XYZ file of C-alpha atoms in Angstrom:
428
model
C 90.845 162.177 193.474
C 92.628 160.773 191.452
C 93.382 162.514 187.992
C 92.694 160.264 185.248
C 90.668 159.457 182.204
C 87.095 157.159 182.340
C 87.580 154.230 179.704
C 85.127 153.385 177.547
C 82.694 151.618 179.197
C 82.782 148.046 178.478
C 79.848 145.900 175.825
C 77.178 145.356 178.359
C 78.053 147.500 181.179
C 75.821 150.278 181.677
C 76.496 153.462 180.263
C 77.938 156.799 181.865
C 75.051 158.810 184.135
C 73.639 162.007 182.522
C 71.571 164.190 184.144
C 68.267 164.239 186.396
C 66.579 161.906 187.340
C 68.023 159.365 185.684
C 71.681 159.902 187.417
C 69.415 159.494 190.601
C 67.740 157.022 189.356
C 71.103 154.721 187.766
C 73.285 156.239 190.713
C 71.556 155.671 194.186
C 70.191 152.177 193.034
C 72.982 150.786 190.852
C 76.197 151.731 191.847
C 75.676 153.647 195.647
C 75.279 150.980 197.883
C 79.228 149.982 199.094
C 80.524 153.287 200.289
C 77.399 153.683 202.254
C 77.256 149.951 203.581
C 80.545 149.737 204.574
C 80.944 152.985 205.972
C 77.715 153.045 208.299
C 79.743 149.814 209.163
C 82.495 151.862 210.787
C 80.497 153.494 212.988
C 79.828 149.818 215.519
C 79.067 149.734 218.694
C 83.242 149.915 219.109
C 83.447 152.895 217.844
C 80.363 154.734 218.820
C 81.924 153.535 222.764
C 84.828 155.912 222.277
C 82.615 157.585 220.807
C 80.940 158.028 224.127
C 84.227 158.173 226.266
C 85.943 160.896 224.475
C 82.627 163.498 224.570
C 82.085 162.626 228.256
C 85.886 163.354 228.585
C 87.122 166.264 226.749
C 83.558 167.341 225.147
C 83.504 169.103 222.467
C 87.935 169.421 221.907
C 87.155 165.453 220.460
C 84.972 166.789 216.998
C 87.469 167.917 215.077
C 90.008 165.346 215.634
C 86.335 163.362 214.163
C 86.465 165.553 211.135
C 89.215 165.481 210.679
C 89.067 161.871 210.317
C 86.821 162.176 207.263
C 89.329 162.684 204.403
C 91.392 159.910 206.234
C 88.273 157.554 205.493
C 87.690 158.597 201.593
C 91.607 157.797 200.878
C 91.485 154.615 202.191
C 88.519 153.419 201.088
C 88.514 155.317 197.133
C 91.808 152.873 196.534
C 89.728 150.260 197.077
C 87.060 150.607 194.679
C 89.488 151.574 192.016
C 91.328 148.373 192.537
C 88.272 146.070 192.936
C 86.348 147.535 190.161
C 89.506 147.589 187.570
C 90.553 144.712 188.567
C 87.412 143.044 188.734
C 89.027 140.806 191.317
C 88.903 141.023 195.015
C 91.550 141.903 197.987
C 92.887 138.157 198.803
C 92.585 137.437 195.181
C 95.462 140.225 194.183
C 97.143 139.774 197.317
C 97.835 135.805 196.450
C 98.281 136.747 192.343
C 101.024 140.104 192.964
C 103.026 139.054 195.744
C 102.435 135.582 196.319
C 99.823 132.388 198.470
C 102.823 133.544 201.885
C 101.287 137.209 201.462
C 97.766 135.483 200.620
C 98.260 133.745 203.194
C 99.296 136.629 206.247
C 96.176 138.564 204.429
C 93.730 135.144 205.593
C 95.006 135.829 209.448
C 94.313 139.320 209.167
C 90.976 138.975 207.714
C 90.393 136.308 210.184
C 91.394 137.817 213.155
C 89.636 141.078 212.748
C 86.682 139.482 211.337
C 85.818 137.240 214.410
C 87.386 140.343 216.439
C 84.350 143.025 215.104
C 82.251 140.128 215.212
C 83.009 139.902 218.991
C 81.992 143.643 219.828
C 79.312 143.546 217.768
C 77.702 141.061 219.287
C 78.101 141.944 222.116
C 77.314 145.320 221.565
C 73.850 143.445 220.857
C 73.274 141.829 224.232
C 73.654 145.334 225.899
C 71.388 146.570 224.023
C 68.893 143.521 224.853
C 70.071 144.456 228.286
C 68.301 147.858 228.172
C 65.231 146.533 227.585
C 65.060 143.125 230.167
C 66.211 140.465 227.344
C 68.733 138.036 228.388
C 71.705 137.842 225.740
C 70.680 134.413 225.468
C 68.048 135.356 223.694
C 69.430 138.502 221.839
C 72.164 136.856 220.256
C 70.577 134.018 218.749
C 67.579 135.369 217.372
C 70.442 138.268 216.062
C 72.682 135.556 214.664
C 69.555 133.133 212.845
C 69.021 136.210 210.544
C 71.925 137.388 209.808
C 71.974 133.365 208.975
C 69.896 133.766 206.693
C 70.130 137.224 205.235
C 72.452 135.415 203.353
C 70.193 132.959 201.702
C 68.519 135.892 199.697
C 70.632 135.323 197.098
C 70.776 138.473 195.882
C 74.023 140.831 196.742
C 71.898 143.774 195.793
C 69.186 143.060 198.598
C 71.336 142.734 201.211
C 73.711 145.773 200.487
C 69.591 147.356 201.021
C 68.234 145.409 203.634
C 72.043 146.649 204.911
C 71.044 149.969 204.357
C 67.394 149.759 206.352
C 69.314 147.786 209.531
C 71.997 150.532 209.217
C 69.982 153.688 208.886
C 69.110 153.565 212.892
C 71.836 154.696 213.547
C 70.134 158.491 212.784
C 68.529 157.850 215.753
C 71.977 159.107 216.912
C 71.500 162.787 215.121
C 68.182 163.152 216.731
C 69.510 162.846 220.266
C 72.470 165.782 219.305
C 69.831 167.312 218.863
C 67.273 166.494 221.895
C 70.682 167.068 223.942
C 70.383 171.252 223.056
C 74.033 172.118 222.236
C 75.884 174.817 223.515
C 76.675 176.582 219.861
C 79.681 179.462 221.538
C 81.163 176.112 223.727
C 80.400 174.015 220.556
C 82.721 176.836 218.556
C 85.723 177.245 221.539
C 86.209 173.129 221.032
C 86.388 173.219 217.305
C 89.972 175.625 218.806
C 90.897 173.384 220.719
C 93.413 170.480 219.816
C 95.223 169.641 223.508
C 97.415 167.054 221.634
C 100.268 167.058 225.137
C 97.833 165.786 227.281
C 98.392 162.456 227.522
C 94.965 161.649 228.775
C 94.071 163.670 225.042
C 96.108 162.197 222.836
C 94.903 158.254 223.741
C 91.794 158.885 222.690
C 91.804 160.265 219.358
C 94.464 157.766 219.133
C 92.050 155.499 219.903
C 89.132 157.759 217.566
C 92.155 156.978 215.040
C 92.784 153.338 215.405
C 89.270 152.663 214.495
C 88.506 153.735 211.461
C 89.873 151.577 209.587
C 89.935 147.990 209.961
C 90.284 145.049 207.826
C 87.366 143.634 206.914
C 86.664 147.020 206.087
C 88.722 146.821 202.984
C 87.942 142.985 201.425
C 84.426 143.990 201.739
C 84.536 146.987 199.290
C 86.693 145.393 197.662
C 84.672 142.806 197.410
C 81.011 144.585 196.842
C 81.908 146.899 194.168
C 83.048 143.202 191.482
C 79.731 141.191 193.282
C 77.359 144.043 192.155
C 79.238 144.072 188.785
C 80.835 147.925 188.272
C 82.578 148.721 185.315
C 85.015 151.767 185.157
C 82.217 153.825 184.152
C 80.933 153.693 187.286
C 84.179 155.022 189.150
C 83.527 158.629 189.530
C 79.317 157.833 191.221
C 81.077 154.456 193.305
C 83.730 157.533 194.609
C 80.720 159.687 195.196
C 78.455 156.655 197.091
C 82.229 156.754 199.702
C 82.853 160.023 199.752
C 79.115 160.634 201.056
C 79.355 156.957 203.625
C 82.684 158.684 205.137
C 80.602 162.241 205.311
C 77.700 160.154 207.061
C 79.209 158.275 209.203
C 81.912 161.003 210.883
C 78.761 163.080 211.230
C 77.264 160.529 213.590
C 80.582 160.052 215.313
C 80.020 163.858 216.067
C 76.493 163.250 216.791
C 77.674 160.840 219.816
C 79.913 163.136 221.159
C 78.254 166.085 221.276
C 75.809 164.340 222.980
C 77.738 163.155 225.602
C 79.699 166.569 225.967
C 76.408 168.469 225.879
C 74.835 166.110 229.272
C 77.091 164.196 230.952
C 80.693 166.069 230.048
C 79.126 169.249 231.053
C 78.100 167.759 234.230
C 80.037 164.203 234.961
C 83.322 163.643 232.930
C 84.096 160.683 235.054
C 81.113 158.459 234.568
C 81.773 155.176 233.573
C 80.660 154.586 230.107
C 82.813 150.763 229.190
C 78.761 148.958 228.396
C 76.047 150.125 226.228
C 74.280 149.795 229.618
C 76.406 152.752 231.780
C 75.858 154.654 228.946
C 72.211 154.954 228.203
C 71.658 155.388 232.274
C 74.509 158.308 231.736
C 72.055 159.936 228.681
C 68.643 159.475 231.067
C 68.471 161.780 233.049
C 69.091 164.045 230.606
C 67.347 162.630 227.509
C 64.265 161.186 229.325
C 64.027 157.560 228.798
C 62.827 157.842 224.668
C 66.845 159.745 224.157
C 68.911 157.453 226.618
C 67.299 154.339 225.964
C 65.605 154.170 223.030
C 67.134 156.532 220.812
C 70.319 155.145 221.988
C 69.488 151.814 222.042
C 67.476 152.111 218.589
C 70.991 153.487 216.852
C 73.600 151.212 217.950
C 71.811 148.350 217.662
C 71.881 149.127 213.647
C 75.582 149.950 213.955
C 76.323 146.843 215.530
C 74.252 144.897 213.173
C 74.665 146.406 209.802
C 79.320 145.905 211.372
C 78.276 142.223 211.600
C 77.190 141.489 207.717
C 79.998 143.562 206.473
C 82.657 142.490 208.823
C 81.118 138.103 208.028
C 80.451 139.008 204.493
C 84.479 140.761 203.736
C 85.333 137.257 205.844
C 84.209 134.815 203.847
C 85.064 137.250 200.390
C 88.158 137.280 201.508
C 89.307 134.126 202.769
C 87.521 131.993 199.980
C 90.060 134.895 197.227
C 93.101 133.325 198.872
C 92.200 129.813 199.012
C 90.199 130.000 195.440
C 86.992 129.763 196.518
C 83.928 130.117 194.351
C 82.125 133.161 195.905
C 78.896 135.464 195.644
C 76.186 136.888 197.234
C 74.097 136.004 193.361
C 73.714 132.360 194.037
C 71.844 130.405 196.834
C 73.596 127.567 198.219
C 75.643 125.019 196.331
C 77.806 122.696 195.455
C 80.548 125.318 194.201
C 79.911 127.944 196.864
C 79.366 125.530 199.449
C 82.485 126.577 201.413
C 82.128 130.134 201.121
C 78.448 129.983 202.565
C 80.105 127.665 205.988
C 82.746 130.247 206.511
C 80.287 133.003 206.678
C 77.922 130.768 208.520
C 80.773 129.681 210.933
C 82.276 133.147 211.092
C 78.533 134.153 213.025
C 78.752 130.660 214.887
C 82.044 130.706 216.274
C 81.052 135.274 217.609
C 77.823 134.625 219.452
C 78.841 131.427 221.450
C 82.345 133.575 222.568
C 80.012 136.652 223.497
C 78.031 133.953 224.938
C 80.512 132.812 226.806
C 82.670 135.397 227.667
C 81.868 137.641 231.043
C 83.969 140.846 230.789
C 82.746 142.100 227.342
C 84.364 144.821 228.474
C 87.874 143.755 227.959
C 86.918 141.869 225.265
C 86.150 144.784 223.628
C 89.564 146.830 224.111
C 91.597 143.423 223.312
C 90.397 143.978 219.815
C 90.680 147.693 218.739
C 94.246 146.712 219.701
C 94.887 143.804 217.636
C 93.477 146.065 214.679
C 96.115 148.958 215.523
C 98.432 145.580 215.157
C 97.190 145.007 211.889
C 96.548 148.522 210.216
C 100.542 148.427 209.404
C 99.785 145.177 207.073
C 96.709 146.190 205.615
C 97.109 149.558 205.029
C 100.834 148.407 204.016
C 100.021 145.892 201.308
C 96.373 148.406 199.927
C 99.808 151.123 198.822
C 101.786 148.124 197.300
C 98.590 146.730 196.001
C 97.668 150.587 194.829
C 100.933 151.367 193.445
C 100.848 147.453 191.458
C 97.739 146.689 190.865
C 96.602 148.612 188.810
C 97.714 150.192 184.995
C 99.354 153.328 184.961
C 96.173 155.592 183.695
C 94.710 154.422 187.365
C 96.854 154.509 189.586
C 98.005 157.617 191.968
C 100.024 160.473 190.789
C 101.146 163.338 192.160
C 100.564 165.018 195.181
C 96.936 163.158 195.652
C 99.411 160.281 196.362
C 101.986 161.599 198.475
C 98.662 162.783 200.529
C 97.272 159.775 200.576
C 100.432 157.819 201.715
C 101.279 160.632 204.392
C 97.473 159.773 205.409
C 97.598 155.540 205.703
C 100.732 156.708 208.132
C 99.012 158.661 210.511
C 96.632 155.939 210.922
C 99.680 153.252 211.171
C 101.608 155.651 213.899
C 98.204 156.433 216.130
C 97.464 152.420 216.113
C 100.703 151.126 216.776
C 100.446 154.735 219.450
C 98.047 153.087 221.552
C 98.632 149.781 222.253
C 101.129 149.753 224.515
C 98.413 151.937 226.125
C 96.446 149.738 226.383
C 98.044 146.765 227.445
C 99.067 148.369 230.328
C 102.667 148.811 228.877
C 103.465 152.602 230.397
């Protein structure tokens, strides 16, 4: 973490958190939330399919990369926490202020492309879960779209956040599935000692996992969320704890999927096709039964897809509003001042739902989204690092080893993301 002294709390802001029950009440209910929600959204439908393929093909050897991704997730999202709390401005607004309208438009394009791409993946996940239980996508997607549109009309960011956390909690079903799969402790430890990076197939899956870690909408969402939640500089430490807990939780969920697949399909049928929700559930059912293979996996996937849809669409609406100077907040119901913000939020869902309903090849659609996100990473992380170095007061910037480690980790993420592109496009 950045070695900084915490400034005196602002007038009207909550006081620093003390020990005991007050810390629990204030910390968990008042400060925590943005980090947990954005990290649960990071474990979205596309990421879970990637984790499933990783465990089935490479077994426990894919666990260590997931552990390494924990600090990478924290380092990147922690920068958005400081930027949002200290400047009290969203990501798009800061880019426009510091680097001008050209870069603001570039960031708006990357955000729009990433958010719509994420919604395509999430709605595809919702459709896949519905089809597991015999529900047509023409029913499941419109119902999910209506529910997500209604969510934004609650008139409270905190209420939306808590609903998002409740939905995302369904991902804990993957931990239950992992226990049911009865992993071999000795094989697990042996897998932790092996990372065959010289194997191109293994390296490609590692790159796919790394490329799915940081999405442009995650950066925009968490920075916008701490602003809309009115967090003060007195709460930076607790907001960091929220982000760290989220990074650990989301990677534990990814690990649980890897371990479940390694303990079942990976031991018996590592070449099984695992490109869709239905294929994964069908492959798991012989080992975990209907409850484990279909119900638990479907519940976890549905929670992951819905919370990611909430985060991606809100990030898109917040970010575009910041770039174009529109009033934007969930703490006001739609009115003339916030109309453009709410229309953007609604259109993102409607466009995403329509494209998925019109698509006949959801697998290739998900691959295209992953490739696009990988191409956008240099722009997103480059602007984030530049803002951290220029938009924050000196006492809030990274310095010393922390600065160089953070920059190195960002370069690793960008490098692995770009490495994935030629293979995914079939150029090699």
